[in-house]
């Protein structure tokens, strides 16, 4: 995450420098879409790979190569591909000017010009720039006593000077003429991130809460059972057994899923090859009972008494696979649908970014997202909540794309990456705050999350409409 946070501002700043003005918004929006494509790829791979426990293998007794490690390797492949692709990309012209490579900077600017002219259908237009204003070179910013200073002293001076330069660049984001824009962008980034990530965490938890309530409503109760000399060899699921007596019974090769035994007696019984999930024995008594190759650990016996019982080969941890636990599949499926829902909004925003303008799309998308939150009042089932999640994500993505474009275009080249990086860091801080607040309200109330998300999104959208229009602006 640390390295990804550093790459995001650089990618947008770098890409904006090589784009023609009339297509800049559209192409930056296509770049934003690849964030969504990466999310779809990661969600799909998680859904397809992680649940398959059978893909795991062991290397000795200490190392277990589970399916989630395969998922990590698969997710690393695009990163490796991007590193290879970067070797074929030209360096930023401004950086080359700062390090004194003027000829290389001029050649890259000419290449950018010729490529854009060919895209416009004007390949005959000649690059006529012969004079470029050279920024202060990096080496001129650092004075080092090369003759008398030691190597670690020179490193210390260089690091200190670089950090001081970074701080000065950051503070320049709050100087005229970009100070007002930075303050407005701070409000928009914070509100959009707070509302979006807060609801993104709240949605799956609410759906899971509804699913748990529906599951609990279908629980089967069994009272006063008296079973003796019987062999249980089938799955028990979503059941409560109260005041039962089980004498000389055998529980062989079974799965217990959400099963509770209360105030029951087990005498001369055998539990063998048992796997369990959310299964507990409350206030039960076990007499002369044997447990062999089970995952029934001590914490599953709540206020229970075990008299002359023996345990062999107790397996620790959850032994239920994803095939048995539907909720595990559900988590990846909902995440995949939510990510996939942003595809239409991404395409629409890319096509309309340079036609209707960044501000209209930013303010309109945030206001519509805030209004769509009120439909959550009617979400009483899993399918309705998933549909609203998809609608909300589809509306919000246009705001994200337009905000990225506006942020890139409002800052000059010497502050663009720094300003974008600061706002992106603020975005993550707002996301953490939203996750904490919205996550704490799951199962308690719907009113506060809905009103809070709607309010911050609408207010942020109104602030965004006060930003200057950058559609026809030349990058500084």
Short mmCIF file of C-alpha atoms in Angstrom, two decimals:
data_model
loop_
_atom_site.label_atom_id
_atom_site.label_comp_id
_atom_site.label_asym_id
_atom_site.label_seq_id
_atom_site.Cartn_x
_atom_site.Cartn_y
_atom_site.Cartn_z
CA UNK A 1 0.00 0.00 0.00
CA UNK A 2 2.88 2.41 0.76
CA UNK A 3 4.33 2.00 -2.71
CA UNK A 4 0.92 2.17 -4.42
CA UNK A 5 0.26 5.45 -2.63
CA UNK A 6 3.41 6.87 -4.14
CA UNK A 7 2.63 5.63 -7.64
CA UNK A 8 -0.85 7.14 -7.98
CA UNK A 9 0.11 10.85 -8.03
CA UNK A 10 3.05 10.14 -10.31
CA UNK A 11 0.96 8.25 -12.87
CA UNK A 12 -1.64 11.01 -13.25
CA UNK A 13 0.94 13.78 -13.32
CA UNK A 14 3.08 11.97 -15.87
CA UNK A 15 0.20 11.04 -18.16
CA UNK A 16 -1.29 14.55 -18.17
CA UNK A 17 1.97 16.01 -19.54
CA UNK A 18 1.73 14.10 -22.82
CA UNK A 19 -1.98 14.65 -23.62
CA UNK A 20 -3.54 17.12 -26.03
CA UNK A 21 -5.82 19.65 -24.33
CA UNK A 22 -9.02 18.73 -26.20
CA UNK A 23 -8.70 15.02 -25.28
CA UNK A 24 -7.07 15.36 -21.87
CA UNK A 25 -10.21 14.79 -19.81
CA UNK A 26 -11.29 11.77 -21.82
CA UNK A 27 -7.92 10.03 -21.73
CA UNK A 28 -7.40 10.72 -18.03
CA UNK A 29 -10.82 9.15 -17.46
CA UNK A 30 -9.75 6.07 -19.39
CA UNK A 31 -6.71 5.94 -17.13
CA UNK A 32 -9.06 6.06 -14.10
CA UNK A 33 -10.97 3.14 -15.58
CA UNK A 34 -7.93 0.91 -15.27
CA UNK A 35 -8.17 1.30 -11.49
CA UNK A 36 -11.62 -0.22 -11.81
CA UNK A 37 -10.37 -2.94 -14.18
CA UNK A 38 -7.70 -3.82 -11.63
CA UNK A 39 -10.39 -4.02 -8.95
CA UNK A 40 -12.50 -6.33 -11.12
CA UNK A 41 -9.45 -8.46 -11.83
CA UNK A 42 -8.56 -8.73 -8.13
CA UNK A 43 -12.17 -9.46 -7.12
CA UNK A 44 -12.59 -12.08 -9.83
CA UNK A 45 -9.31 -13.78 -8.97
CA UNK A 46 -10.18 -13.81 -5.26
CA UNK A 47 -13.58 -15.31 -6.05
CA UNK A 48 -12.04 -17.91 -8.36
CA UNK A 49 -8.88 -18.87 -6.45
CA UNK A 50 -9.07 -18.37 -2.68
CA UNK A 51 -12.06 -20.68 -2.00
CA UNK A 52 -10.20 -23.64 -3.52
CA UNK A 53 -8.44 -25.11 -0.51
CA UNK A 54 -7.57 -28.14 -2.59
CA UNK A 55 -4.93 -26.13 -4.42
CA UNK A 56 -2.72 -26.01 -1.35
CA UNK A 57 0.34 -28.14 -0.75
CA UNK A 58 2.97 -28.50 1.94
CA UNK A 59 6.72 -27.99 1.88
CA UNK A 60 7.95 -29.84 4.91
CA UNK A 61 6.13 -29.54 8.21
CA UNK A 62 6.53 -25.79 8.67
CA UNK A 63 5.47 -24.21 5.35
CA UNK A 64 1.95 -24.42 3.96
CA UNK A 65 1.33 -23.07 0.44
CA UNK A 66 -2.39 -22.26 0.55
CA UNK A 67 -4.59 -20.97 -2.27
CA UNK A 68 -4.39 -17.38 -1.04
CA UNK A 69 -0.67 -17.43 -1.90
CA UNK A 70 -1.61 -18.35 -5.48
CA UNK A 71 -3.94 -15.34 -5.43
CA UNK A 72 -1.08 -13.07 -4.33
CA UNK A 73 1.13 -14.33 -7.18
CA UNK A 74 -1.63 -13.81 -9.74
CA UNK A 75 -2.24 -10.27 -8.47
CA UNK A 76 1.47 -9.50 -8.73
CA UNK A 77 1.57 -10.28 -12.47
CA UNK A 78 0.09 -6.91 -13.59
CA UNK A 79 2.61 -5.10 -11.38
CA UNK A 80 5.48 -6.96 -13.03
CA UNK A 81 4.04 -6.16 -16.45
CA UNK A 82 3.84 -2.45 -15.60
CA UNK A 83 7.47 -2.40 -14.50
CA UNK A 84 8.48 -3.92 -17.83
CA UNK A 85 6.31 -1.41 -19.72
CA UNK A 86 7.88 1.53 -17.90
CA UNK A 87 11.25 0.74 -19.45
CA UNK A 88 9.78 1.72 -22.85
CA UNK A 89 8.28 5.01 -21.62
CA UNK A 90 10.06 8.37 -22.04
CA UNK A 91 11.15 10.33 -18.99
CA UNK A 92 9.30 13.48 -17.89
CA UNK A 93 10.65 16.49 -19.85
CA UNK A 94 10.69 18.68 -16.74
CA UNK A 95 12.83 16.18 -14.85
CA UNK A 96 15.30 16.02 -17.72
CA UNK A 97 15.52 19.82 -17.73
CA UNK A 98 16.15 19.85 -13.98
CA UNK A 99 19.08 17.44 -14.30
CA UNK A 100 20.55 19.36 -17.24
CA UNK A 101 19.62 16.99 -20.10
CA UNK A 102 18.20 19.69 -22.33
CA UNK A 103 18.58 17.90 -25.66
CA UNK A 104 16.73 14.79 -24.42
CA UNK A 105 13.95 16.95 -22.99
CA UNK A 106 13.57 18.77 -26.32
CA UNK A 107 13.43 15.48 -28.24
CA UNK A 108 10.70 14.09 -25.96
CA UNK A 109 8.67 17.30 -26.27
CA UNK A 110 8.97 17.04 -30.04
CA UNK A 111 7.85 13.40 -29.89
CA UNK A 112 4.81 14.37 -27.82
CA UNK A 113 3.98 17.18 -30.26
CA UNK A 114 4.28 15.01 -33.35
CA UNK A 115 2.19 12.21 -31.83
CA UNK A 116 -0.61 14.58 -30.87
CA UNK A 117 -0.55 16.27 -34.27
CA UNK A 118 -0.89 12.92 -36.03
CA UNK A 119 -3.86 12.11 -33.77
CA UNK A 120 -5.45 15.44 -34.79
CA UNK A 121 -4.94 14.65 -38.47
CA UNK A 122 -2.28 17.35 -38.88
CA UNK A 123 0.97 15.37 -39.30
CA UNK A 124 2.50 18.15 -41.40
CA UNK A 125 2.57 20.62 -38.50
CA UNK A 126 6.17 21.21 -37.41
CA UNK A 127 7.43 21.48 -33.81
CA UNK A 128 8.57 25.10 -33.76
CA UNK A 129 9.70 25.50 -30.14
CA UNK A 130 13.35 26.52 -30.07
CA UNK A 131 13.64 28.00 -26.58
CA UNK A 132 12.61 26.32 -23.33
CA UNK A 133 12.64 27.97 -19.92
CA UNK A 134 14.96 25.81 -17.83
CA UNK A 135 14.02 25.22 -14.19
CA UNK A 136 16.65 25.30 -11.50
CA UNK A 137 18.70 22.12 -11.64
CA UNK A 138 18.55 19.71 -8.73
CA UNK A 139 22.30 19.73 -8.24
CA UNK A 140 22.23 23.52 -7.83
CA UNK A 141 19.92 23.15 -4.84
CA UNK A 142 22.55 21.27 -2.81
CA UNK A 143 25.88 22.61 -1.69
CA UNK A 144 28.22 19.93 -0.45
CA UNK A 145 31.78 20.30 0.72
CA UNK A 146 33.18 17.52 -1.46
CA UNK A 147 36.78 18.09 -0.40
CA UNK A 148 36.43 18.22 3.38
CA UNK A 149 33.06 16.55 4.08
CA UNK A 150 32.77 12.83 4.75
CA UNK A 151 30.51 10.56 2.68
CA UNK A 152 27.90 10.22 5.41
CA UNK A 153 27.93 14.00 5.91
CA UNK A 154 27.27 14.49 2.20
CA UNK A 155 24.41 11.94 2.33
CA UNK A 156 22.94 13.67 5.36
CA UNK A 157 23.09 17.09 3.69
CA UNK A 158 21.53 15.74 0.50
CA UNK A 159 18.69 13.98 2.34
CA UNK A 160 18.02 17.02 4.53
CA UNK A 161 18.01 19.33 1.52
CA UNK A 162 15.69 17.06 -0.45
CA UNK A 163 13.25 16.81 2.44
CA UNK A 164 13.33 20.56 2.88
CA UNK A 165 12.64 20.97 -0.83
CA UNK A 166 9.67 18.59 -0.56
CA UNK A 167 8.31 20.59 2.37
CA UNK A 168 8.67 23.85 0.44
CA UNK A 169 6.87 22.35 -2.55
CA UNK A 170 4.07 21.13 -0.28
CA UNK A 171 3.67 24.56 1.31
CA UNK A 172 3.54 26.17 -2.14
CA UNK A 173 0.30 24.27 -2.70
CA UNK A 174 -1.21 26.68 -0.16
CA UNK A 175 0.21 29.82 -1.76
CA UNK A 176 -1.36 32.12 -4.31
CA UNK A 177 -2.78 31.42 -6.89
CA UNK A 178 -3.64 27.80 -5.96
CA UNK A 179 -4.46 28.31 -2.28
CA UNK A 180 -8.24 28.63 -2.72
CA UNK A 181 -8.31 25.68 -5.10
CA UNK A 182 -6.38 23.52 -2.63
CA UNK A 183 -8.85 24.31 0.17
CA UNK A 184 -11.85 23.51 -2.03
CA UNK A 185 -10.24 20.35 -3.35
CA UNK A 186 -9.49 19.29 0.22
CA UNK A 187 -13.19 19.57 1.10
CA UNK A 188 -14.30 17.68 -2.01
CA UNK A 189 -11.72 14.89 -1.66
CA UNK A 190 -12.52 14.44 2.03
CA UNK A 191 -16.31 14.35 1.65
CA UNK A 192 -16.27 12.07 -1.39
CA UNK A 193 -13.85 9.62 0.22
CA UNK A 194 -15.64 9.69 3.57
CA UNK A 195 -19.03 8.99 2.02
CA UNK A 196 -17.87 6.49 -0.60
CA UNK A 197 -15.60 4.29 1.51
CA UNK A 198 -17.85 4.59 4.56
CA UNK A 199 -20.85 3.23 2.66
CA UNK A 200 -18.67 0.71 0.83
CA UNK A 201 -17.88 -0.89 4.20
CA UNK A 202 -21.40 -0.43 5.52
CA UNK A 203 -23.11 -2.04 2.51
CA UNK A 204 -21.60 -5.57 2.78
CA UNK A 205 -22.00 -5.61 6.55
CA UNK A 206 -25.65 -4.63 6.29
CA UNK A 207 -26.22 -7.28 3.64
CA UNK A 208 -24.49 -9.83 5.84
CA UNK A 209 -26.63 -8.69 8.79
CA UNK A 210 -29.81 -9.15 6.72
CA UNK A 211 -28.56 -12.53 5.62
CA UNK A 212 -27.90 -13.56 9.22
CA UNK A 213 -31.37 -12.45 10.29
CA UNK A 214 -32.98 -14.42 7.48
CA UNK A 215 -30.84 -17.45 8.28
CA UNK A 216 -31.74 -17.23 11.96
CA UNK A 217 -35.45 -17.02 11.12
CA UNK A 218 -35.23 -20.48 9.52
CA UNK A 219 -33.63 -22.20 12.51
CA UNK A 220 -35.14 -25.56 13.52
CA UNK A 221 -35.77 -26.37 17.19
CA UNK A 222 -35.65 -29.89 18.62
CA UNK A 223 -36.65 -30.40 22.27
CA UNK A 224 -36.55 -33.36 24.64
CA UNK A 225 -34.98 -35.78 22.16
CA UNK A 226 -34.10 -39.25 23.43
CA UNK A 227 -31.82 -41.08 21.00
CA UNK A 228 -29.90 -44.24 21.76
CA UNK A 229 -27.73 -46.63 19.74
CA UNK A 230 -28.02 -44.46 16.65
CA UNK A 231 -25.35 -43.54 14.10
CA UNK A 232 -25.38 -39.92 12.92
CA UNK A 233 -23.49 -39.63 9.61
CA UNK A 234 -25.12 -36.65 7.88
CA UNK A 235 -24.87 -32.86 8.05
CA UNK A 236 -26.71 -30.90 10.73
CA UNK A 237 -27.29 -27.24 9.90
CA UNK A 238 -29.05 -24.28 11.53
CA UNK A 239 -30.53 -26.25 14.41
CA UNK A 240 -31.01 -25.91 18.17
CA UNK A 241 -31.33 -29.08 20.29
CA UNK A 242 -32.56 -28.58 23.85
CA UNK A 243 -32.91 -30.98 26.81
CA UNK A 244 -31.92 -34.04 24.82
CA UNK A 245 -30.43 -37.38 25.90
CA UNK A 246 -28.04 -39.20 23.61
CA UNK A 247 -27.03 -42.64 24.91
CA UNK A 248 -24.51 -44.92 23.12
CA UNK A 249 -24.74 -42.84 19.93
CA UNK A 250 -22.05 -42.41 17.31
CA UNK A 251 -21.46 -39.15 15.41
CA UNK A 252 -19.29 -40.23 12.46
CA UNK A 253 -17.93 -38.12 9.55
CA UNK A 254 -20.33 -35.25 10.16
CA UNK A 255 -20.49 -31.53 9.58
CA UNK A 256 -22.12 -29.25 12.13
CA UNK A 257 -23.00 -25.82 10.74
CA UNK A 258 -24.62 -23.34 13.14
CA UNK A 259 -25.79 -26.05 15.54
CA UNK A 260 -26.31 -25.54 19.27
CA UNK A 261 -26.93 -28.23 21.91
CA UNK A 262 -28.40 -26.90 25.17
CA UNK A 263 -28.90 -28.66 28.50
CA UNK A 264 -28.29 -32.06 26.91
CA UNK A 265 -26.70 -35.32 28.08
CA UNK A 266 -24.21 -37.35 26.03
CA UNK A 267 -23.36 -40.72 27.60
CA UNK A 268 -21.08 -43.40 26.13
CA UNK A 269 -21.02 -41.53 22.79
CA UNK A 270 -18.34 -41.29 20.11
CA UNK A 271 -17.54 -38.21 18.00
CA UNK A 272 -15.26 -39.10 15.09
CA UNK A 273 -14.12 -37.09 12.04
CA UNK A 274 -16.22 -34.03 12.91
CA UNK A 275 -15.95 -30.56 11.35
CA UNK A 276 -17.96 -27.67 12.71
CA UNK A 277 -18.81 -24.01 12.15
CA UNK A 278 -20.58 -21.83 14.72
CA UNK A 279 -21.36 -24.94 16.78
CA UNK A 280 -21.54 -24.90 20.57
CA UNK A 281 -22.51 -27.16 23.45
CA UNK A 282 -24.05 -25.02 26.21
CA UNK A 283 -24.59 -26.36 29.70
CA UNK A 284 -24.26 -29.95 28.46
CA UNK A 285 -22.94 -33.05 30.25
CA UNK A 286 -20.61 -35.59 28.61
CA UNK A 287 -20.01 -38.93 30.33
CA UNK A 288 -17.58 -41.60 29.04
CA UNK A 289 -17.48 -39.91 25.63
CA UNK A 290 -14.64 -40.19 23.11
CA UNK A 291 -13.62 -37.47 20.64
CA UNK A 292 -11.38 -38.62 17.79
CA UNK A 293 -10.09 -36.40 14.95
CA UNK A 294 -12.53 -33.54 15.57
CA UNK A 295 -12.24 -29.75 15.68
CA UNK A 296 -14.35 -29.54 18.85
CA UNK A 297 -12.03 -27.39 20.91
CA UNK A 298 -12.58 -26.41 24.51
CA UNK A 299 -14.14 -23.03 23.74
CA UNK A 300 -17.06 -24.79 22.03
CA UNK A 301 -18.08 -26.39 25.32
CA UNK A 302 -19.73 -23.48 27.16
CA UNK A 303 -20.48 -24.18 30.83
CA UNK A 304 -20.43 -27.89 30.03
CA UNK A 305 -19.21 -30.76 32.20
CA UNK A 306 -16.99 -33.51 30.79
CA UNK A 307 -16.73 -36.63 32.96
CA UNK A 308 -14.21 -39.32 32.03
CA UNK A 309 -13.95 -38.09 28.42
CA UNK A 310 -10.99 -38.52 26.09
CA UNK A 311 -9.78 -36.43 23.14
CA UNK A 312 -7.55 -37.79 20.36
CA UNK A 313 -6.10 -35.74 17.47
CA UNK A 314 -7.96 -32.50 18.09
CA UNK A 315 -7.77 -30.25 15.04
CA UNK A 316 -7.43 -26.54 15.75
CA UNK A 317 -8.95 -23.79 13.64
CA UNK A 318 -11.92 -23.83 11.32
CA UNK A 319 -12.01 -26.94 9.15
CA UNK A 320 -15.06 -25.91 7.11
CA UNK A 321 -14.18 -25.18 3.46
CA UNK A 322 -15.58 -22.39 1.34
CA UNK A 323 -17.86 -24.91 -0.36
CA UNK A 324 -19.50 -25.53 3.00
CA UNK A 325 -19.55 -21.90 4.15
CA UNK A 326 -21.81 -19.97 1.79
CA UNK A 327 -21.06 -16.63 3.46
CA UNK A 328 -17.41 -16.83 2.37
CA UNK A 329 -18.43 -17.07 -1.28
CA UNK A 330 -20.93 -14.28 -0.64
CA UNK A 331 -18.25 -11.83 0.47
CA UNK A 332 -16.28 -12.19 -2.78
CA UNK A 333 -19.41 -12.24 -4.92
CA UNK A 334 -20.78 -8.98 -3.49
CA UNK A 335 -17.37 -7.35 -3.81
CA UNK A 336 -17.14 -8.46 -7.42
CA UNK A 337 -20.60 -7.12 -8.29
CA UNK A 338 -19.91 -3.80 -6.58
CA UNK A 339 -16.67 -3.38 -8.53
CA UNK A 340 -18.25 -4.43 -11.82
CA UNK A 341 -21.08 -1.91 -11.38
CA UNK A 342 -18.71 1.03 -11.91
CA UNK A 343 -17.95 -0.01 -15.50
CA UNK A 344 -20.94 1.80 -17.11
CA UNK A 345 -20.26 4.96 -15.09
CA UNK A 346 -16.60 4.86 -16.07
CA UNK A 347 -17.39 4.61 -19.77
CA UNK A 348 -20.02 7.37 -19.63
CA UNK A 349 -17.73 9.73 -17.70
CA UNK A 350 -14.88 9.17 -20.17
CA UNK A 351 -17.08 9.92 -23.17
CA UNK A 352 -18.72 13.01 -21.64
CA UNK A 353 -15.81 14.49 -19.68
CA UNK A 354 -14.74 16.88 -22.45
CA UNK A 355 -18.30 17.57 -23.62
CA UNK A 356 -20.31 18.53 -20.55
CA UNK A 357 -17.37 19.64 -18.44
CA UNK A 358 -15.60 18.44 -15.32
CA UNK A 359 -17.53 20.59 -12.84
CA UNK A 360 -20.95 19.51 -14.09
CA UNK A 361 -19.96 15.89 -13.87
CA UNK A 362 -18.32 16.25 -10.45
CA UNK A 363 -21.14 18.19 -8.78
CA UNK A 364 -23.92 16.27 -10.52
CA UNK A 365 -22.44 12.88 -9.70
CA UNK A 366 -21.90 13.69 -6.02
CA UNK A 367 -25.38 15.18 -5.60
CA UNK A 368 -27.02 12.22 -7.35
CA UNK A 369 -24.97 9.83 -5.20
CA UNK A 370 -26.17 11.63 -2.09
CA UNK A 371 -29.78 11.44 -3.26
CA UNK A 372 -29.44 7.74 -4.08
CA UNK A 373 -28.54 7.10 -0.44
CA UNK A 374 -32.15 7.76 0.55
CA UNK A 375 -33.27 4.68 -1.39
CA UNK A 376 -31.50 2.64 1.29
CA UNK A 377 -34.56 3.20 3.47
CA UNK A 378 -36.35 0.66 1.27
CA UNK A 379 -33.59 -1.96 1.40
CA UNK A 380 -35.17 -4.85 3.25
CA UNK A 381 -33.64 -7.79 1.38
CA UNK A 382 -30.27 -8.93 0.08
CA UNK A 383 -31.15 -8.43 -3.59
CA UNK A 384 -32.42 -4.89 -3.02
CA UNK A 385 -29.29 -3.91 -1.09
CA UNK A 386 -27.03 -5.34 -3.80
CA UNK A 387 -28.96 -3.42 -6.46
CA UNK A 388 -28.59 -0.20 -4.48
CA UNK A 389 -24.89 -0.88 -3.98
CA UNK A 390 -24.42 -1.21 -7.74
CA UNK A 391 -26.42 1.98 -8.38
CA UNK A 392 -24.44 3.92 -5.81
CA UNK A 393 -21.06 2.74 -7.14
CA UNK A 394 -22.09 3.49 -10.73
CA UNK A 395 -23.05 7.07 -9.84
CA UNK A 396 -20.04 7.78 -7.64
CA UNK A 397 -17.36 6.69 -10.11
CA UNK A 398 -18.04 9.69 -12.36
CA UNK A 399 -17.26 11.99 -9.44
CA UNK A 400 -13.97 10.18 -8.80
CA UNK A 401 -12.93 10.45 -12.45
CA UNK A 402 -13.79 14.13 -12.78
CA UNK A 403 -12.10 14.93 -9.45
CA UNK A 404 -8.89 13.26 -10.62
CA UNK A 405 -8.96 15.26 -13.86
CA UNK A 406 -9.68 18.58 -12.12
CA UNK A 407 -6.93 18.03 -9.55
CA UNK A 408 -4.35 17.32 -12.24
CA UNK A 409 -5.34 20.39 -14.27
CA UNK A 410 -5.51 22.90 -11.40
CA UNK A 411 -1.87 22.50 -10.29
CA UNK A 412 1.21 23.64 -12.24
CA UNK A 413 3.81 21.06 -13.19
CA UNK A 414 6.14 21.79 -10.28
CA UNK A 415 3.36 21.16 -7.73
CA UNK A 416 1.07 18.72 -9.50
CA UNK A 417 2.37 15.44 -8.07
CA UNK A 418 2.80 16.94 -4.59
CA UNK A 419 -0.71 18.40 -4.53
CA UNK A 420 -2.25 15.21 -5.90
CA UNK A 421 -0.30 13.14 -3.38
CA UNK A 422 -1.45 15.28 -0.46
CA UNK A 423 -5.09 15.04 -1.50
CA UNK A 424 -4.76 11.30 -2.08
CA UNK A 425 -3.32 10.88 1.43
CA UNK A 426 -6.20 12.94 2.82
CA UNK A 427 -8.55 10.64 0.91
CA UNK A 428 -7.14 7.59 2.69
CA UNK A 429 -7.43 9.29 6.08
CA UNK A 430 -11.08 10.10 5.34
CA UNK A 431 -11.62 6.49 4.24
CA UNK A 432 -10.26 5.17 7.54
CA UNK A 433 -12.49 7.57 9.47
CA UNK A 434 -15.51 6.57 7.40
CA UNK A 435 -14.81 2.88 7.91
CA UNK A 436 -14.62 3.35 11.68
CA UNK A 437 -17.80 5.43 11.96
CA UNK A 438 -19.99 3.54 9.51
CA UNK A 439 -18.72 0.13 10.63
CA UNK A 440 -19.68 0.87 14.25
CA UNK A 441 -23.29 1.56 13.21
CA UNK A 442 -23.97 -1.77 11.48
CA UNK A 443 -27.01 -3.46 13.02
CA UNK A 444 -27.74 -0.43 15.22
CA UNK A 445 -29.44 2.14 12.98
CA UNK A 446 -29.94 2.96 9.32
CA UNK A 447 -30.77 6.62 9.80
CA UNK A 448 -27.37 7.95 10.85
CA UNK A 449 -25.27 6.32 8.06
CA UNK A 450 -27.78 7.29 5.37
CA UNK A 451 -28.17 10.90 6.50
CA UNK A 452 -24.44 11.31 7.15
CA UNK A 453 -23.36 9.94 3.77
CA UNK A 454 -26.04 11.88 1.91
CA UNK A 455 -25.16 15.14 3.65
CA UNK A 456 -21.40 14.99 3.09
CA UNK A 457 -21.78 13.96 -0.56
CA UNK A 458 -24.25 16.73 -1.40
CA UNK A 459 -22.16 19.34 0.44
CA UNK A 460 -18.99 18.16 -1.27
CA UNK A 461 -20.71 18.31 -4.65
CA UNK A 462 -21.82 21.91 -4.04
CA UNK A 463 -18.26 22.88 -3.07
CA UNK A 464 -16.97 21.17 -6.21
CA UNK A 465 -19.20 23.36 -8.36
CA UNK A 466 -17.28 26.38 -7.02
CA UNK A 467 -14.01 25.18 -8.52
CA UNK A 468 -12.76 26.84 -11.73
CA UNK A 469 -13.55 25.18 -15.04
CA UNK A 470 -10.39 23.62 -16.48
CA UNK A 471 -11.80 22.15 -19.69
CA UNK A 472 -10.03 24.64 -21.99
CA UNK A 473 -7.14 25.41 -19.67
CA UNK A 474 -3.54 24.90 -20.78
CA UNK A 475 -1.46 23.00 -18.25
CA UNK A 476 0.84 25.32 -16.33
#
